[in-house]
Amino acid sequence: GSCAVTLVQGSVNIRKLALPMLLLAAGCLAACTTALSLPTATMLPVLLWAFNLFECCVGFYFPVISVVKSEVVPEEIRALAYNIYRVPLNALVVVVLLVDIPLRTSFFITVAMLLVASVCMVSLDLRPKTGTAGKSAVEDYGATKQEA
């Protein structure tokens, strides 16, 4: 996944890959949820291909979301914002580890969260651009440094 992002980095706006990547990941996990009710001979190939494709989406996720975060979160509060979001993330991990959630239910919840993330990406793309529209945090920093 991350190697594919490197290959398309110069020709495609990386941020535009976020929504298709999230939807593809949700589709892969939805296929896994559906495959759990199939006979074993049919279920295993579906799970194998769906998880492999999902892993490619995970490889896409980190470079793509890093670009999105650099454009959305101001440099001055980046560390604070990331640390604040780690608290609910860690609480969610603890809850998942303490509660025995059935496999099908956990896939369904994950698909729902990926669909919510997709809606958030759409709303992020539709919001009006202000200030340094279209600039990455690195470009903005360079421009500020040159002005000073």
PDB file of C-alpha atoms in Angstrom:
ATOM      1  CA  GLY A   1       0.000   0.000   0.000  1.00  0.00           C
ATOM      2  CA  SER A   2       2.604   2.564   1.018  1.00  0.00           C
ATOM      3  CA  CYS A   3       4.754   1.596  -1.992  1.00  0.00           C
ATOM      4  CA  ALA A   4       1.776   2.284  -4.270  1.00  0.00           C
ATOM      5  CA  VAL A   5       1.379   5.742  -2.725  1.00  0.00           C
ATOM      6  CA  THR A   6       5.040   6.415  -3.480  1.00  0.00           C
ATOM      7  CA  LEU A   7       4.491   5.424  -7.111  1.00  0.00           C
ATOM      8  CA  VAL A   8       1.507   7.752  -7.651  1.00  0.00           C
ATOM      9  CA  GLN A   9       2.756  10.578  -5.444  1.00  0.00           C
ATOM     10  CA  GLY A  10       3.852  12.891  -8.252  1.00  0.00           C
ATOM     11  CA  SER A  11       0.882  12.395 -10.568  1.00  0.00           C
ATOM     12  CA  VAL A  12      -2.099  12.332  -8.172  1.00  0.00           C
ATOM     13  CA  ASN A  13      -3.190  14.541  -5.304  1.00  0.00           C
ATOM     14  CA  ILE A  14      -2.558  12.170  -2.377  1.00  0.00           C
ATOM     15  CA  ARG A  15      -5.429  13.660  -0.364  1.00  0.00           C
ATOM     16  CA  LYS A  16      -7.911  12.592  -3.057  1.00  0.00           C
ATOM     17  CA  LEU A  17      -6.946   8.944  -2.396  1.00  0.00           C
ATOM     18  CA  ALA A  18      -8.337   9.038   1.153  1.00  0.00           C
ATOM     19  CA  LEU A  19     -12.029   8.574   0.359  1.00  0.00           C
ATOM     20  CA  PRO A  20     -11.628   5.694  -2.127  1.00  0.00           C
ATOM     21  CA  MET A  21      -9.189   4.030   0.277  1.00  0.00           C
ATOM     22  CA  LEU A  22     -11.637   4.252   3.198  1.00  0.00           C
ATOM     23  CA  LEU A  23     -14.528   2.967   1.092  1.00  0.00           C
ATOM     24  CA  LEU A  24     -12.440   0.083  -0.262  1.00  0.00           C
ATOM     25  CA  ALA A  25     -11.363  -0.851   3.282  1.00  0.00           C
ATOM     26  CA  ALA A  26     -15.011  -0.801   4.405  1.00  0.00           C
ATOM     27  CA  GLY A  27     -15.945  -2.989   1.424  1.00  0.00           C
ATOM     28  CA  CYS A  28     -13.205  -5.485   2.262  1.00  0.00           C
ATOM     29  CA  LEU A  29     -14.352  -5.835   5.857  1.00  0.00           C
ATOM     30  CA  ALA A  30     -17.986  -6.026   4.746  1.00  0.00           C
ATOM     31  CA  ALA A  31     -16.956  -8.926   2.496  1.00  0.00           C
ATOM     32  CA  CYS A  32     -15.347 -10.574   5.517  1.00  0.00           C
ATOM     33  CA  THR A  33     -18.545 -10.099   7.522  1.00  0.00           C
ATOM     34  CA  THR A  34     -20.579 -11.684   4.749  1.00  0.00           C
ATOM     35  CA  ALA A  35     -18.058 -14.485   4.159  1.00  0.00           C
ATOM     36  CA  LEU A  36     -18.358 -15.690   7.756  1.00  0.00           C
ATOM     37  CA  SER A  37     -21.759 -17.189   6.925  1.00  0.00           C
ATOM     38  CA  LEU A  38     -20.461 -19.104   3.857  1.00  0.00           C
ATOM     39  CA  PRO A  39     -19.240 -22.709   3.847  1.00  0.00           C
ATOM     40  CA  THR A  40     -15.565 -23.051   4.788  1.00  0.00           C
ATOM     41  CA  ALA A  41     -14.387 -23.931   1.257  1.00  0.00           C
ATOM     42  CA  THR A  42     -15.894 -20.707  -0.077  1.00  0.00           C
ATOM     43  CA  MET A  43     -15.198 -18.576   2.999  1.00  0.00           C
ATOM     44  CA  LEU A  44     -11.409 -19.026   3.122  1.00  0.00           C
ATOM     45  CA  PRO A  45     -10.553 -17.612  -0.334  1.00  0.00           C
ATOM     46  CA  VAL A  46     -12.910 -14.670   0.217  1.00  0.00           C
ATOM     47  CA  LEU A  47     -11.324 -13.921   3.601  1.00  0.00           C
ATOM     48  CA  LEU A  48      -7.816 -14.262   2.177  1.00  0.00           C
ATOM     49  CA  TRP A  49      -8.394 -11.825  -0.690  1.00  0.00           C
ATOM     50  CA  ALA A  50     -10.435  -9.404   1.400  1.00  0.00           C
ATOM     51  CA  PHE A  51      -7.788  -9.252   4.139  1.00  0.00           C
ATOM     52  CA  ASN A  52      -4.957  -8.864   1.615  1.00  0.00           C
ATOM     53  CA  LEU A  53      -6.774  -5.975  -0.043  1.00  0.00           C
ATOM     54  CA  PHE A  54      -7.560  -4.510   3.378  1.00  0.00           C
ATOM     55  CA  GLU A  55      -3.841  -4.656   4.240  1.00  0.00           C
ATOM     56  CA  CYS A  56      -3.110  -2.671   1.081  1.00  0.00           C
ATOM     57  CA  CYS A  57      -5.615  -0.082   2.309  1.00  0.00           C
ATOM     58  CA  VAL A  58      -3.811   0.023   5.662  1.00  0.00           C
ATOM     59  CA  GLY A  59      -0.562   0.668   3.780  1.00  0.00           C
ATOM     60  CA  PHE A  60      -2.288   3.531   1.929  1.00  0.00           C
ATOM     61  CA  TYR A  61      -3.755   4.909   5.156  1.00  0.00           C
ATOM     62  CA  PHE A  62      -0.644   6.186   6.897  1.00  0.00           C
ATOM     63  CA  PRO A  63       0.882   8.310   4.109  1.00  0.00           C
ATOM     64  CA  VAL A  64      -2.527   9.570   2.930  1.00  0.00           C
ATOM     65  CA  ILE A  65      -3.770  10.518   6.392  1.00  0.00           C
ATOM     66  CA  SER A  66      -0.421  12.150   7.197  1.00  0.00           C
ATOM     67  CA  VAL A  67      -0.955  14.490   4.250  1.00  0.00           C
ATOM     68  CA  VAL A  68      -4.543  15.204   5.333  1.00  0.00           C
ATOM     69  CA  LYS A  69      -3.492  15.896   8.927  1.00  0.00           C
ATOM     70  CA  SER A  70      -0.679  18.210   7.806  1.00  0.00           C
ATOM     71  CA  GLU A  71      -3.215  20.265   5.824  1.00  0.00           C
ATOM     72  CA  VAL A  72      -5.935  20.330   8.481  1.00  0.00           C
ATOM     73  CA  VAL A  73      -4.194  20.564  11.867  1.00  0.00           C
ATOM     74  CA  PRO A  74      -2.179  23.769  12.399  1.00  0.00           C
ATOM     75  CA  GLU A  75       1.492  23.239  13.229  1.00  0.00           C
ATOM     76  CA  GLU A  76       1.218  25.185  16.485  1.00  0.00           C
ATOM     77  CA  ILE A  77      -1.291  22.781  18.061  1.00  0.00           C
ATOM     78  CA  ARG A  78      -0.426  19.554  16.224  1.00  0.00           C
ATOM     79  CA  ALA A  79       1.222  17.753  19.179  1.00  0.00           C
ATOM     80  CA  LEU A  80      -1.574  18.777  21.560  1.00  0.00           C
ATOM     81  CA  ALA A  81      -4.321  17.679  19.154  1.00  0.00           C
ATOM     82  CA  TYR A  82      -2.691  14.298  18.509  1.00  0.00           C
ATOM     83  CA  ASN A  83      -2.189  13.659  22.230  1.00  0.00           C
ATOM     84  CA  ILE A  84      -5.811  14.554  23.029  1.00  0.00           C
ATOM     85  CA  TYR A  85      -7.031  12.037  20.446  1.00  0.00           C
ATOM     86  CA  ARG A  86      -4.841   9.292  21.912  1.00  0.00           C
ATOM     87  CA  VAL A  87      -6.857   9.211  25.147  1.00  0.00           C
ATOM     88  CA  PRO A  88     -10.170   8.046  23.582  1.00  0.00           C
ATOM     89  CA  LEU A  89      -8.252   5.722  21.263  1.00  0.00           C
ATOM     90  CA  ASN A  90      -6.577   4.001  24.206  1.00  0.00           C
ATOM     91  CA  ALA A  91      -9.901   3.815  26.062  1.00  0.00           C
ATOM     92  CA  LEU A  92     -11.472   2.148  23.014  1.00  0.00           C
ATOM     93  CA  VAL A  93      -8.626  -0.392  22.881  1.00  0.00           C
ATOM     94  CA  VAL A  94      -9.094  -1.243  26.565  1.00  0.00           C
ATOM     95  CA  VAL A  95     -12.864  -1.680  26.118  1.00  0.00           C
ATOM     96  CA  VAL A  96     -12.371  -3.943  23.106  1.00  0.00           C
ATOM     97  CA  LEU A  97      -9.864  -6.065  25.013  1.00  0.00           C
ATOM     98  CA  LEU A  98     -12.104  -6.381  28.079  1.00  0.00           C
ATOM     99  CA  VAL A  99     -15.366  -7.134  26.272  1.00  0.00           C
ATOM    100  CA  ASP A 100     -15.817 -10.366  24.352  1.00  0.00           C
ATOM    101  CA  ILE A 101     -17.267  -9.110  21.059  1.00  0.00           C
ATOM    102  CA  PRO A 102     -18.298 -11.734  18.492  1.00  0.00           C
ATOM    103  CA  LEU A 103     -16.219 -11.698  15.308  1.00  0.00           C
ATOM    104  CA  ARG A 104     -19.113 -10.743  13.025  1.00  0.00           C
ATOM    105  CA  THR A 105     -20.088  -7.873  15.349  1.00  0.00           C
ATOM    106  CA  SER A 106     -16.529  -6.540  15.488  1.00  0.00           C
ATOM    107  CA  PHE A 107     -16.321  -6.553  11.670  1.00  0.00           C
ATOM    108  CA  PHE A 108     -19.682  -4.783  11.467  1.00  0.00           C
ATOM    109  CA  ILE A 109     -18.571  -2.098  13.957  1.00  0.00           C
ATOM    110  CA  THR A 110     -15.324  -1.597  12.052  1.00  0.00           C
ATOM    111  CA  VAL A 111     -17.195  -1.227   8.749  1.00  0.00           C
ATOM    112  CA  ALA A 112     -19.496   1.339  10.395  1.00  0.00           C
ATOM    113  CA  MET A 113     -16.506   3.311  11.712  1.00  0.00           C
ATOM    114  CA  LEU A 114     -14.869   3.271   8.259  1.00  0.00           C
ATOM    115  CA  LEU A 115     -18.099   4.574   6.720  1.00  0.00           C
ATOM    116  CA  VAL A 116     -18.224   7.359   9.330  1.00  0.00           C
ATOM    117  CA  ALA A 117     -14.598   8.191   8.460  1.00  0.00           C
ATOM    118  CA  SER A 118     -15.624   8.323   4.786  1.00  0.00           C
ATOM    119  CA  VAL A 119     -18.418  10.788   5.568  1.00  0.00           C
ATOM    120  CA  CYS A 120     -15.931  12.883   7.549  1.00  0.00           C
ATOM    121  CA  MET A 121     -13.536  12.900   4.577  1.00  0.00           C
ATOM    122  CA  VAL A 122     -16.349  14.088   2.296  1.00  0.00           C
ATOM    123  CA  SER A 123     -17.239  16.874   4.735  1.00  0.00           C
ATOM    124  CA  LEU A 124     -13.555  17.795   4.983  1.00  0.00           C
ATOM    125  CA  ASP A 125     -13.353  18.075   1.191  1.00  0.00           C
ATOM    126  CA  LEU A 126     -16.539  20.169   1.037  1.00  0.00           C
ATOM    127  CA  ARG A 127     -15.567  22.684   3.702  1.00  0.00           C
ATOM    128  CA  PRO A 128     -14.556  26.134   2.505  1.00  0.00           C
ATOM    129  CA  LYS A 129     -10.820  26.668   2.280  1.00  0.00           C
ATOM    130  CA  THR A 130      -9.484  29.456   4.472  1.00  0.00           C
ATOM    131  CA  GLY A 131      -6.094  31.005   4.947  1.00  0.00           C
ATOM    132  CA  THR A 132      -3.504  28.773   3.320  1.00  0.00           C
ATOM    133  CA  ALA A 133      -5.904  26.970   0.985  1.00  0.00           C
ATOM    134  CA  GLY A 134      -4.284  24.081  -0.763  1.00  0.00           C
ATOM    135  CA  LYS A 135      -0.906  24.470   0.925  1.00  0.00           C
ATOM    136  CA  SER A 136       0.594  21.727   2.981  1.00  0.00           C
ATOM    137  CA  ALA A 137       1.952  22.484   6.420  1.00  0.00           C
ATOM    138  CA  VAL A 138       5.498  22.218   5.064  1.00  0.00           C
ATOM    139  CA  GLU A 139       4.830  24.770   2.288  1.00  0.00           C
ATOM    140  CA  ASP A 140       3.069  27.078   4.745  1.00  0.00           C
ATOM    141  CA  TYR A 141       5.993  26.879   7.155  1.00  0.00           C
ATOM    142  CA  GLY A 142       8.445  27.692   4.359  1.00  0.00           C
ATOM    143  CA  ALA A 143       6.394  30.719   3.282  1.00  0.00           C
ATOM    144  CA  THR A 144       6.147  31.998   6.880  1.00  0.00           C
ATOM    145  CA  LYS A 145       9.877  31.550   7.402  1.00  0.00           C
ATOM    146  CA  GLN A 146      10.689  33.520   4.216  1.00  0.00           C
ATOM    147  CA  GLU A 147       8.387  36.401   5.242  1.00  0.00           C
ATOM    148  CA  ALA A 148      10.143  36.760   8.613  1.00  0.00           C
TER     149      ALA A 148
END
